[in-house]
Every structure is written in structure tokens, then in C-alpha cells.
Amino acid sequence: MQVSRTRAGQGLGAGLMFICLGGLGLWFGRGLAVGSAQEMGPGYAPALVCWGMVLVGTLVLARSLLRGTVAIEAASPRAVFGIVAALGVFAATIGNLGLVLSSLVTVAVACLIEPKLRWKEVALLSAGLSIAAVVLFVFVLRIPFRTWPV
Amino acid sequence: MDLIDNLWLGFTVAVSWTNLLFCLIGVLVGTLIGVLPGLGPVTTIAMLLPITYYLEPVTALIMLAGIFYGSQYGGSTTSILLNMPGEASSVVTCLDGHQMAKNGRAGAALAVSAIGSFVGGTVATLVVAGAAIYIADFVKTFTSVEYFSLMVFGLVAAVVLASGSVLNAIGMVLLGLFLGMVGTDLSTGAPRYVFGVPMLADGIDFVILATGMFGIAEVLANLERRIRSGQPSAITNIGRAGLTRSEWKQSAPAIWRGTLIGSALGVLPGSGGMLSSFASYTLEKKLAKDPSRFGKGAIEGVAGPESANNAGSQTSFIPLLTMGLPSNATMAMMAGAMMIHGIVPSSKVVTDQPELFWGLIASMWIGNVLLLIMNLPLVGIWIRILEVPYRFLYPTVLLLCCIGVYSLTNSPQSILFMLGFGLMGWMFMKFGCEPAPLVLGFVLGSRMEENLRRAMLVSGGDGWVFVQRPISLVFLVCAGLLLLLVVLPSFSRSREALKEG
């Protein structure tokens, strides 16, 4: 099977990603003392690893420009934003609303990602999971969660 | 006999009611989740890691190990009935297993995979028990020089023998090492890349990283795929469960050969299970009188690789338990679980915590027995679980990850970190980079730095010390040879072939 190859593919992304991450590491680590090979400072190993990342990134980039790589699959904004929303809702509500309500809302939001939504199922699933979460974490594992809003 | 005494000790630990119960729960939950399409062993362990925090260390490891082989077994069920491999090592099972299912012999395929897994697991457990003490004793003579070279070798081997682009994998290892260095520097006390965030002062939490990269990212990738295609349908009519006489005759030798291959190859770093199942499949095809049967439902094509796969995943515990070197993502999860309980995985575990070490080994065998007893009668239930639609599963996984992580840290901020790692993991997949090498690097990061530091301090800043010590030199030469292999065209061609199945 011959997969079509393109210059603006996975390799381009991966190469740029490694170069950027290595560069960021070097930039934010510039205040760390490197020390000497005998007495390494806190910045020695990070610098080594970051330069390594920059090098690997350059090689990946060069290879993809010369030979091309597999194209990047298109992202689905619905899935990405849905996950961000669901986890964001959990983080925002767990402190104040307590485990029961927070689980309910989180599951309901997560269900919205599915294109073929059935309201009855969403209601049943979020109620069921919320109860299951309380049973497992509060009653069985005895973790001192706040269960209800204050 | 030392070995018998030790095994006896292990069994007394493993058969306590609590440990038996959690072994059973682990195996059950593992199979249950492993059967669900789209959830492999690593995701399962990542998701349930926070829960084990509240158990005793031995019990936690026993349960996690149970989850591991349970989910692997469950994955074969999915491969056979759904033609959908849960992870790389069950790709081979799809080839002939699903064909057998189409021919109405799904029952036989499931039975032979259970029996093969049991034989492979039993033999491999004995191998682990027998080899562990000797290796651990040998490793105890290592200084930081040898340790550093050993870790270099382990990481290089894991990168070369796993699937995917080697260059990308090296980049991911480096990124993992880097993430492992975030937090307070162990020897100077200087904060590194903390940015004034109190949660980062102790370093990035392994659980948050693992649930994000393997739980959240997996869900995201699956959702994208589903929005585009839809759910495949399972074969639910499994036919008669037992094997016919001729099927027994064909599969018995394949099981033994697979067990041997798996036990040996599983020790190698990299994806132990995958490599052994591919090797076993190739061997069975070569030995068969009529190789054309393969791919059309040859029972040896299920029996061999399944035994090899299970034997390999058992012996892949050897490098972790005797040298503290996780050889694949699952073992990195186990290492992370040990570290959560304050146990540093190294050769000291065998001598300092014999109950933990031997208890875990004994429980591996017990877990395999439980799998064999449970799986054949429970096949009917697993089939029904296969049909649970993904739209019920992913909200469950998401909620479990959230509550699990929150229960450990009690801070909503940790959920945002998990989300961040999830999005990172998703981006890696988009760019064709696998997250497994990153986790290996992450687990080894601080220990590698410590050993490098100590070695250079003792040698007075002279890097040649790594080449002058014979054991260290052997590790480095092996690592170099492996890297050379990748450059050779014939080897990289067969790697490509493996990848494309």
C-alpha cells in the first residue's frame, strides 16, 4: 500500500515541535547554573537534553523536507473542544458543588461530543455514573470528598 | 532450596484474603475493560492508578499486575470477535483469530488463546522467579557508571525494537527525560522550570501525566475516529467452545514454541509482547506443512502468538524488578505505581522487600489460574460487553480520570494539568510520535541524571570512565549496535513490514 507523502506532513509538525520544546527548555533554563562536567549544576542535564531535542528536531525536519512524510489527519474541533469543556467543567465545579453534582454536569457535557445525542440516555448515564462515583470513592475507598454543595 | 523457600514466602503473601480478592478484582476489571474496544492495557492501568494509591504496596502491585494481564487477555477476545486489536501485541491474533470466528470457530479460538496464555504465563512466571535473584545479585555490583550505561542501553533498545520512527522515538525519550527533571533539583535544591507553581515543586506527578497522555488523549483520538467512521460490529455466534482432537494436535506444539519464544524475547526492552507474538507467528508459518492456511483461520496462528504474548508480558517484569529498568509503557506504569508508594524500583527490591517481590511473582501465577477458570465460562458476558456502545464508555473514562486525579491531589489545578498532557498526547499522535518512549524517559529521568552526576564526580569529570569499565562498555556497544541496525536497509524494511502488519 503506497501512502501519499507530503512535505507539510507529520514530520514537519514533529520536527518543529521538538525544536520548539528544546528551545523553550533552553530559554527558560537560561538562569540555571550549568556547572562543569565534574560538578554538574542544576542546568547541566536539562541543557544536554534540550540541545538533544533541537538536534533530533532538526533531523526530523530535514528528513521530512527531503523525503516527505504522511499527511496529518484533520482534527475534529468538536471532539477537542468537547474534552476541554468537560474537564474544564469538572475542575471548575468539583470544589464548590461537590462530587454528586459535579459528576452529573461533567458527564452531561462529555455526552454532547457525540453527534447522535439521545437525551434520555444522557440523563440516565450521568445519574448512574454520579451514583457509582459516590459509591466507589466515598463509600468503598473512603476518600473524604465533599459530596454536596455547602 | 532457596527458590522454593522464596516461592513459599510469595504464596503465603499472595494467598492472604485481601491479596487474593484484589488479584481477582484486578483480573476481572482488567478483562472487562480490556474487552472494551479502544481501551488497551496501558490506558486501563493509567485510569485505575489513582485508586491503587489507597491500598498496601503489595496489594496495589498485585491488583495492577492483574489488571495488566487481564486486559491483555480481554484484548485478544476483542481481536478475535471484532477484528480490532486493543494494542500492538494482539494485531497478530486478529489475522487468524478473526478468520476462525468467521468460520464459526470463535469458541475454539478463544479457548486456545486462554489455554496458550495460561501455559505461557506459568512457564514465564517460573523463569522470572528463577532468573530474578541471579540478575539482581549481579546488578548489585554496579556503580553509577554501569547504571547510567544500562539505562542508556535500555532506552535505546526500547526505541529501536518498538514500532514507529526511531528518530521520533528518540525525541520523545529526550522530552520525557526533560519532563522528569522538572521540579526541585535533587542534589542542589534549585527549583527547575517550576514557574512559581507550587504543584510543580516536587516534580510533575506521574499519575497526572499518565492519565492525561494515555487516558484523555486516547479518548480524544477514539472520538475523532468515531465521528468519522462509526462502530464495527462483533461476531456474537461463537460456536462450540472446545477444541477438536486435530485442533489440539495442531496447537499443542505451537503453544510450547510460543512460550519459549515469548519467555526469551519478553526480557528485551521494547514492546516485549509485540515482538514475541510476531516472531511466534512467523515461526509457525515457516514450520507449517501448508503455510497457505495462515490468514484463513489456522489455529496455530492463534495458539503460538497468544502464548508468546503472555509469556513475554510476564518476563518483561524481569528488567523492572531486578534492575529498575521499565522496558515498555506498561512497565513504566508499574514503576510509577511503585514510586507512588515510595518504592524505588531497583535491584534492592528483591533483598529489601522480599514479601513484595515474591508476593507479586506468586500472584502472577494465581492471576493466570484465575483467568483460565473465569474466562471460558464467562465468555458470554464478555461478548455482551463488546456491544456496549462507545458513547457510554468515553464519559465514564473521562469521569474516572478526573475523580482519580482529583482524589490524589485535591486541587482542581491538577485536572487542568491532566487536560494539558492529554492535548499534548493528542498532538504527538497527530505528528506520528508515540507517547510510550516519553513515559520511559520520564520514569528514568531523575535517576539517570543522578547516576551521571555521581559517575562524573567520582571520575573527576572524565567521560572516558564509561568506556573503561567493561560492563558499562558492553552496554554502550550494544546500544551502538542497535542504533546501527536501524540504519541497515534490510532491518528497517522488516521493521516497516511489522508496522504495517
XYZ file of C-alpha atoms in Angstrom:
651
model
C 0.000 0.000 0.000
C 1.501 3.301 -1.045
C 0.601 6.164 1.280
C 0.757 9.578 -0.282
C 3.583 11.681 1.123
C 3.715 15.403 1.556
C 6.228 17.941 2.777
C 3.751 19.568 5.133
C 3.080 16.290 6.951
C 3.705 14.642 10.299
C 7.473 15.067 10.049
C 7.195 18.816 9.672
C 4.996 19.003 12.761
C 7.163 16.657 14.820
C 10.401 18.398 13.794
C 9.107 21.860 14.619
C 7.643 20.558 17.863
C 10.949 19.099 19.086
C 12.887 22.221 18.064
C 10.379 24.498 19.829
C 10.232 22.400 23.013
C 14.033 22.140 23.158
C 14.328 25.879 22.520
C 11.773 26.706 25.212
C 13.647 24.467 27.656
C 16.907 26.255 26.901
C 15.290 29.708 27.156
C 13.533 29.125 30.461
C 16.540 27.248 31.832
C 18.985 30.025 30.995
C 19.121 31.116 34.654
C 20.163 27.651 35.872
C 23.862 27.206 36.622
C 25.385 24.697 34.224
C 28.500 23.971 36.281
C 31.270 21.716 34.999
C 31.304 18.086 33.918
C 32.787 17.142 37.269
C 30.396 19.194 39.366
C 27.206 19.481 37.406
C 24.912 22.340 38.270
C 21.126 22.110 38.084
C 21.238 23.313 34.474
C 23.681 20.757 33.067
C 21.423 17.802 32.306
C 18.444 19.915 31.122
C 20.726 21.776 28.704
C 22.088 18.479 27.394
C 18.601 17.066 26.852
C 17.258 20.275 25.274
C 20.108 20.500 22.786
C 19.403 16.852 22.012
C 15.785 17.715 21.280
C 16.802 20.577 19.000
C 19.179 18.245 17.140
C 16.592 15.467 16.747
C 14.004 18.028 15.678
C 16.337 19.388 13.008
C 16.993 15.882 11.667
C 13.276 15.036 11.614
C 12.537 18.319 9.871
C 15.292 17.833 7.290
C 14.176 14.283 6.562
C 10.567 15.324 6.065
C 11.545 18.186 3.755
C 13.731 15.896 1.669
C 11.553 12.804 1.510
C 8.117 13.941 2.641
C 6.012 12.297 5.338
C 2.483 11.052 5.852
C -0.106 13.831 5.982
C -1.508 14.900 9.355
C -5.051 13.691 9.948
C -7.521 16.517 10.213
C -8.532 17.421 13.756
C -12.134 17.314 14.879
C -12.853 20.608 16.672
C -15.990 19.095 18.169
C -14.047 16.368 19.971
C -11.234 18.686 21.118
C -13.479 21.437 22.459
C -15.798 18.872 23.990
C -12.971 17.312 26.024
C -11.669 20.733 27.059
C -15.178 21.749 28.122
C -15.872 18.549 30.064
C -12.609 18.622 32.037
C -12.895 22.388 32.490
C -16.372 21.991 33.963
C -15.129 19.326 36.358
C -12.197 21.472 37.508
C -14.473 24.486 37.974
C -17.243 22.754 39.894
C -15.668 19.997 41.990
C -14.523 22.396 44.705
C -17.899 24.040 45.316
C -20.641 21.776 44.014
C -19.369 18.512 45.448
C -18.893 15.112 43.851
C -22.536 14.323 43.001
C -23.451 17.454 41.061
C -20.004 17.907 39.551
C -20.034 14.356 38.121
C -23.528 14.897 36.762
C -22.568 18.062 34.898
C -19.240 16.679 33.658
C -20.806 13.547 32.176
C -23.619 15.591 30.613
C -21.117 17.916 28.928
C -18.975 14.969 27.795
C -22.045 13.370 26.212
C -22.522 16.430 23.998
C -19.468 15.418 21.949
C -21.403 12.506 20.456
C -23.134 13.645 17.263
C -26.167 11.378 17.666
C -27.350 12.590 21.050
C -30.229 10.920 22.899
C -31.442 12.948 25.860
C -32.849 10.021 27.810
C -29.530 8.181 27.632
C -27.593 11.250 28.715
C -29.829 11.680 31.763
C -29.579 8.010 32.737
C -25.829 7.800 32.163
C -24.950 10.924 34.125
C -27.203 9.943 37.024
C -25.845 6.396 37.043
C -22.179 7.427 36.881
C -22.671 10.054 39.545
C -24.119 7.461 41.927
C -21.404 4.943 41.010
C -18.692 7.548 41.657
C -20.033 8.262 45.140
C -20.331 4.562 45.969
C -16.812 3.744 44.738
C -14.868 6.734 46.009
C -16.788 7.785 49.120
C -18.221 4.518 50.460
C -15.728 1.889 49.268
C -12.430 3.777 49.116
C -13.479 6.202 51.920
C -11.901 9.271 50.356
C -13.056 12.413 52.172
C -14.732 14.066 49.183
C -17.236 16.846 49.516
C -20.376 15.127 48.263
C -22.860 18.033 48.230
C -22.579 21.815 47.845
C -22.179 23.681 51.111
C 16.358 -24.765 48.088
C 16.264 -21.011 48.105
C 13.863 -20.798 45.215
C 11.273 -22.996 46.901
C 11.579 -21.083 50.189
C 11.164 -17.845 48.329
C 8.202 -19.066 46.327
C 6.653 -20.355 49.547
C 7.058 -16.906 51.078
C 5.492 -15.430 47.963
C 2.491 -17.714 48.110
C 1.892 -17.008 51.792
C 1.731 -13.321 50.875
C -0.340 -13.797 47.734
C -2.997 -16.091 49.179
C -3.980 -13.782 52.022
C -7.656 -12.964 51.645
C -7.072 -9.312 50.797
C -4.457 -10.051 48.159
C -6.473 -12.847 46.597
C -9.501 -10.590 46.488
C -7.618 -7.752 44.804
C -5.928 -10.145 42.389
C -9.400 -11.356 41.432
C -10.759 -7.807 41.173
C -7.750 -6.785 39.101
C -8.086 -9.684 36.683
C -11.854 -9.178 36.376
C -11.707 -5.418 35.920
C -8.752 -5.802 33.570
C -10.555 -8.291 31.347
C -13.744 -6.260 31.469
C -12.021 -3.076 30.362
C -9.627 -4.874 28.018
C -12.576 -6.367 26.157
C -13.990 -2.913 25.521
C -12.756 -1.830 22.115
C -10.400 1.138 22.196
C -9.135 0.560 25.727
C -5.790 -1.264 25.934
C -3.719 -2.293 28.965
C -1.826 0.988 29.307
C -4.970 3.127 29.264
C -6.636 0.794 31.734
C -3.742 0.929 34.186
C -3.395 4.705 33.815
C -7.081 5.132 34.563
C -7.061 2.935 37.662
C -3.650 4.017 39.006
C -5.053 6.616 41.456
C -7.349 4.045 43.048
C -4.481 1.740 43.993
C -2.924 4.564 45.980
C -5.176 3.666 48.888
C -4.009 0.063 49.059
C -0.956 -1.565 50.658
C 2.017 -1.533 48.228
C 1.973 -5.320 47.662
C -1.782 -5.361 47.184
C -1.614 -2.392 44.822
C 1.024 -4.049 42.636
C -0.820 -7.374 42.674
C -4.004 -5.647 41.550
C -2.208 -3.668 38.843
C -0.465 -6.784 37.546
C -3.870 -8.494 37.471
C -5.321 -5.578 35.524
C -2.385 -5.819 33.131
C -2.709 -9.444 32.098
C -6.461 -9.372 32.430
C -6.709 -6.532 29.947
C -4.248 -8.232 27.659
C -6.408 -11.329 27.649
C -9.508 -9.222 27.119
C -7.744 -7.612 24.173
C -7.400 -10.974 22.452
C -11.135 -11.520 22.806
C -11.725 -8.205 21.052
C -9.250 -9.147 18.327
C -10.923 -12.471 17.687
C -14.545 -11.339 17.761
C -14.258 -7.788 16.489
C -11.060 -7.835 14.398
C -9.957 -4.784 16.350
C -6.622 -5.057 18.151
C -6.617 -3.299 21.530
C -2.861 -2.884 21.306
C 0.081 -3.755 19.080
C 0.693 -7.231 20.502
C -2.761 -8.527 19.578
C -2.509 -7.426 15.929
C -1.309 -10.933 15.070
C -4.235 -12.561 16.856
C -6.573 -10.684 14.531
C -5.109 -12.352 11.454
C -6.175 -15.922 12.096
C -8.341 -15.464 15.174
C -10.929 -13.353 13.414
C -10.887 -15.695 10.432
C -11.614 -18.601 12.768
C -14.503 -16.603 14.209
C -15.860 -16.012 10.708
C -15.638 -19.770 10.093
C -17.773 -20.367 13.179
C -14.843 -21.477 15.339
C -14.653 -18.428 17.609
C -15.184 -20.694 20.620
C -12.119 -22.729 19.721
C -10.035 -19.605 19.081
C -10.993 -18.151 22.464
C -10.323 -21.461 24.219
C -6.909 -21.958 22.651
C -5.936 -18.406 23.429
C -6.919 -18.921 27.096
C -5.029 -22.201 27.367
C -1.995 -20.861 25.486
C -1.903 -17.766 27.676
C -2.046 -19.949 30.776
C 0.808 -22.215 29.692
C 2.888 -19.240 28.580
C 2.166 -17.362 31.790
C 3.002 -20.312 34.040
C 6.315 -21.112 32.409
C 7.291 -17.448 32.220
C 6.474 -16.924 35.895
C 8.901 -19.735 36.754
C 11.505 -18.102 34.520
C 11.029 -14.799 36.329
C 11.326 -16.489 39.721
C 14.424 -18.452 38.730
C 16.317 -15.693 36.952
C 15.447 -12.763 39.176
C 17.782 -13.451 42.121
C 20.823 -14.041 39.949
C 20.291 -10.925 37.871
C 19.590 -8.822 40.941
C 22.775 -10.119 42.605
C 24.776 -9.279 39.508
C 23.255 -5.823 39.200
C 24.102 -5.092 42.828
C 27.786 -4.893 41.888
C 27.019 -1.971 39.565
C 28.271 1.517 40.336
C 26.649 4.642 38.962
C 28.789 4.269 35.818
C 27.244 0.906 34.939
C 23.790 2.075 35.963
C 23.954 5.032 33.625
C 25.101 2.914 30.686
C 22.464 0.305 31.480
C 19.747 2.957 31.311
C 21.152 4.305 28.045
C 21.050 0.789 26.634
C 17.537 0.212 27.940
C 16.192 3.381 26.382
C 17.953 2.817 23.048
C 16.736 -0.781 22.857
C 13.195 0.229 23.742
C 13.277 2.809 20.973
C 14.752 0.527 18.311
C 12.673 -2.573 18.998
C 9.363 -0.740 19.337
C 7.348 0.214 16.278
C 7.325 3.633 14.659
C 10.003 6.102 13.614
C 13.220 5.708 15.619
C 14.143 9.375 15.307
C 10.766 10.496 16.633
C 11.039 7.992 19.461
C 14.464 9.353 20.469
C 12.965 12.820 20.529
C 10.155 11.553 22.741
C 12.624 9.889 25.135
C 14.521 13.188 25.414
C 11.294 15.066 26.047
C 10.408 12.510 28.718
C 13.816 12.896 30.372
C 13.291 16.650 30.295
C 9.839 16.461 31.897
C 11.337 14.159 34.530
C 13.762 16.919 35.505
C 11.065 19.490 36.244
C 10.890 20.293 39.946
C 13.452 20.733 42.684
C 16.909 19.524 41.679
C 17.759 16.628 43.993
C 21.387 17.468 44.718
C 21.468 21.271 44.654
C 17.911 22.023 45.780
C 17.491 24.558 42.981
C 13.963 24.777 41.534
C 13.872 23.963 37.809
C 11.101 25.010 35.438
C 8.716 25.457 38.378
C 7.415 28.903 37.276
C 6.202 29.602 40.796
C 3.595 26.833 40.595
C 3.642 25.033 43.970
C 2.392 21.786 42.421
C 5.487 21.579 40.202
C 7.946 21.972 43.088
C 8.000 18.216 43.717
C 8.143 17.479 40.021
C 5.386 16.535 37.599
C 3.064 13.970 39.159
C 3.353 10.672 37.308
C -0.347 9.901 37.676
C -1.369 13.215 36.119
C 0.999 12.715 33.191
C -0.066 9.104 32.636
C -3.833 9.659 32.859
C -3.534 12.663 30.570
C -1.379 11.046 27.924
C -2.929 7.604 27.914
C -6.445 8.228 29.220
C -7.553 11.602 27.899
C -5.503 11.552 24.671
C -6.756 8.031 23.847
C -10.391 9.107 24.306
C -9.837 12.146 22.127
C -8.246 10.105 19.346
C -11.005 7.491 19.504
C -13.721 10.134 19.395
C -12.210 11.719 16.307
C -12.019 8.374 14.582
C -15.618 7.563 15.524
C -17.067 10.859 14.432
C -15.593 9.989 11.053
C -16.402 6.271 10.734
C -18.643 4.522 13.285
C -18.600 1.323 15.307
C -17.689 -2.038 13.757
C -19.956 -4.969 14.520
C -18.892 -8.007 16.518
C -19.305 -11.683 15.757
C -21.562 -12.921 18.540
C -22.135 -16.506 17.484
C -19.080 -18.262 18.847
C -19.897 -21.890 18.039
C -18.778 -24.805 20.209
C -16.172 -23.824 22.800
C -13.997 -26.954 22.974
C -11.217 -27.998 20.615
C -11.431 -30.979 18.324
C -8.760 -33.659 18.540
C -6.949 -32.436 15.435
C -7.063 -28.850 16.673
C -5.403 -29.996 19.915
C -2.707 -31.754 17.950
C -2.032 -28.685 15.859
C -1.989 -26.192 18.698
C -0.087 -28.032 21.473
C 3.391 -27.768 19.887
C 2.640 -24.204 18.802
C 1.828 -23.293 22.411
C 5.163 -24.661 23.664
C 7.175 -22.974 20.930
C 5.343 -19.712 21.544
C 6.015 -19.963 25.270
C 9.758 -20.406 24.704
C 9.978 -17.538 22.228
C 7.931 -15.259 24.437
C 9.871 -16.018 27.616
C 13.138 -15.209 25.864
C 12.098 -12.142 23.867
C 9.994 -10.642 26.650
C 13.128 -9.790 28.609
C 14.322 -7.452 25.859
C 13.413 -3.812 26.254
C 10.888 -2.511 23.779
C 7.454 -3.878 23.213
C 8.147 -7.371 24.571
C 4.694 -8.747 23.859
C 4.505 -7.471 20.304
C 7.928 -8.685 19.244
C 7.318 -12.174 20.648
C 3.896 -12.596 19.076
C 5.191 -11.540 15.652
C 8.198 -13.851 15.981
C 5.999 -16.767 17.013
C 3.574 -16.200 14.129
C 6.422 -16.111 11.618
C 7.905 -19.303 13.059
C 4.591 -21.188 12.978
C 4.031 -20.154 9.388
C 7.523 -21.382 8.429
C 7.102 -24.717 10.223
C 3.614 -25.427 8.901
C 3.211 -28.101 6.227
C 0.736 -25.912 4.411
C 1.576 -22.232 5.025
C -1.309 -21.104 2.818
C -3.734 -21.951 5.651
C -2.375 -18.997 7.599
C -4.551 -15.920 7.389
C -7.554 -18.145 6.724
C -8.086 -19.368 10.265
C -5.113 -21.589 11.163
C -5.346 -22.440 14.856
C -1.544 -22.455 15.311
C -1.621 -18.814 14.229
C -3.653 -18.069 17.352
C -2.113 -20.574 19.770
C 1.547 -19.653 19.215
C 1.368 -15.855 19.316
C -1.085 -15.816 22.226
C 1.226 -17.995 24.342
C 4.240 -15.960 23.279
C 2.463 -12.714 24.019
C 1.509 -13.720 27.536
C 4.876 -15.310 28.320
C 6.595 -12.182 27.038
C 4.498 -9.832 29.097
C 5.317 -11.902 32.187
C 9.080 -11.916 31.627
C 9.073 -8.202 30.803
C 8.794 -7.797 34.583
C 12.390 -9.085 34.904
C 14.239 -5.881 33.902
C 11.912 -3.778 36.052
C 12.076 -5.900 39.192
C 15.771 -6.733 39.052
C 17.314 -3.609 37.541
C 14.652 -0.963 37.943
C 14.505 -0.612 34.174
C 10.991 -0.422 32.734
C 11.044 -1.980 29.270
C 7.745 -0.692 27.874
C 4.915 1.674 28.679
C 3.060 -0.854 30.842
C 6.168 -1.499 32.916
C 6.668 2.258 33.226
C 3.165 2.339 34.721
C 4.172 -0.356 37.216
C 7.328 1.618 38.037
C 5.158 4.697 38.546
C 2.865 2.716 40.845
C 5.865 1.587 42.893
C 7.137 5.145 43.155
C 3.717 6.380 44.334
C 4.173 4.036 47.285
C 7.700 5.280 47.895
C 9.446 2.200 46.488
C 12.275 2.982 44.077
C 12.374 0.158 41.527
C 15.912 -1.251 41.590
C 17.841 -4.422 42.370
C 17.314 -3.679 46.058
C 13.628 -4.602 45.869
C 14.482 -8.328 45.833
C 16.524 -8.217 49.046
C 14.918 -5.338 50.917
C 11.308 -6.224 50.232
C 11.138 -9.958 49.629
C 7.442 -10.107 50.551
C 6.628 -7.581 47.860
C 8.812 -9.194 45.227
C 7.865 -12.835 45.774
C 4.275 -11.977 46.579
C 3.965 -10.263 43.211
C 5.518 -13.228 41.398
C 3.278 -15.756 43.144
C 0.254 -13.611 42.372
C 1.168 -13.627 38.674
C 0.639 -17.343 38.595
C -2.534 -17.142 40.679
C -3.802 -14.450 38.327
C -3.207 -16.726 35.361
C -5.133 -19.525 37.041
C -7.998 -17.147 37.778
C -8.016 -16.002 34.145
C -8.205 -19.567 32.892
C -11.003 -20.516 35.305
C -13.036 -17.385 34.681
C -12.663 -16.744 31.039
C -14.060 -19.855 29.478
C -17.356 -19.776 31.416
C -17.650 -16.001 31.264
C -17.159 -15.637 27.506
C -20.877 -14.982 27.115
C -20.678 -11.942 29.373
C -17.612 -10.560 27.602
C -19.432 -10.798 24.288
C -22.287 -8.730 25.635
C -19.798 -6.148 26.899
C -18.265 -5.933 23.438
C -21.526 -4.458 22.256
C -21.571 -1.588 24.748
C -21.531 1.484 22.514
C -18.609 3.878 22.805
C -20.927 6.771 23.633
C -21.428 5.204 27.083
C -17.758 4.428 27.563
C -15.914 7.650 26.975
C -17.842 9.771 29.511
C -17.111 7.010 32.043
C -13.393 7.032 31.252
C -13.247 10.825 31.425
C -15.044 10.965 34.768
C -12.888 8.194 36.244
C -9.687 10.020 35.193
C -10.960 13.303 36.674
C -12.070 11.924 40.026
C -8.999 9.689 40.299
C -6.555 12.535 39.780
C -8.547 14.904 41.987
C -8.651 12.348 44.803
C -4.842 12.256 44.856
C -4.123 15.967 44.717
C -7.288 17.624 45.977
C -6.663 20.527 43.625
C -8.711 21.474 40.563
C -5.465 22.697 39.028
C -4.310 19.093 38.611
C -7.297 18.470 36.307
C -6.082 21.287 34.067
C -2.592 19.772 34.042
C -4.107 16.435 33.054
C -6.016 18.191 30.272
C -2.759 19.804 29.138
C -0.972 16.459 28.980
C -3.980 14.980 27.209
C -3.834 17.634 24.490
C -0.059 17.139 24.269
C -0.510 13.397 23.828
C -3.110 14.010 21.152
C -0.731 16.354 19.322
C 2.005 13.677 19.478
C -0.351 11.202 17.791
C -1.121 13.750 15.093
C 2.606 14.114 14.422
C 3.215 10.365 14.360
C 5.069 10.280 17.688
C 4.157 7.570 20.187
C 3.841 8.566 23.858
C 5.365 5.303 25.201
C 9.069 6.326 24.911
C 8.253 9.604 26.631
C 6.940 7.784 29.702
C 10.043 5.573 29.820
C 12.244 8.656 29.749
C 10.086 10.365 32.341
C 10.350 7.477 34.792
C 14.125 7.228 34.361
C 14.887 10.974 34.084
C 15.926 11.909 37.598
C 17.694 8.605 38.278
C 19.726 8.891 35.081
C 20.779 12.401 35.978
C 21.775 11.325 39.489
C 23.895 8.454 38.202
C 25.538 10.584 35.545
C 26.359 13.199 38.148
C 27.805 10.732 40.619
C 29.828 8.926 37.956
C 31.338 12.168 36.685
C 32.044 13.414 40.189
C 33.977 10.261 41.063
C 35.863 10.188 37.769
C 36.765 13.851 38.072
C 34.804 14.957 35.024
C 36.366 12.336 32.765
C 33.781 10.913 30.346
C 36.062 8.014 29.333
C 35.117 6.226 32.529
C 32.021 4.892 30.742
C 34.209 3.153 28.177
C 36.921 1.971 30.564
C 34.637 -0.113 32.757
C 33.988 -3.414 30.934
C 30.308 -3.902 31.868
C 29.485 -0.320 31.048
C 31.343 -0.648 27.744
C 29.302 -3.737 26.823
C 26.048 -1.853 27.395
C 27.191 1.103 25.321
C 28.471 -1.104 22.494
C 25.156 -2.983 22.427
C 23.281 0.304 22.323
C 25.501 1.480 19.462
C 24.992 -1.756 17.536
C 21.233 -1.478 17.896
C 21.336 2.048 16.532
C 23.472 0.818 13.623
C 20.880 -1.869 12.883
C 18.288 0.804 12.235
C 20.445 2.341 9.543
C 20.806 -1.002 7.753
C 18.236 -1.181 4.966
C 17.203 -4.835 5.450
C 16.411 -4.357 9.135
C 14.461 -1.176 8.652
C 12.498 -2.865 5.897
C 11.386 -5.673 8.197
C 10.535 -3.088 10.857
C 8.325 -1.335 8.330
C 6.695 -4.640 7.465
C 5.941 -5.263 11.134
C 4.399 -1.858 11.459
C 2.090 -2.318 8.554
C 1.189 -5.857 9.639
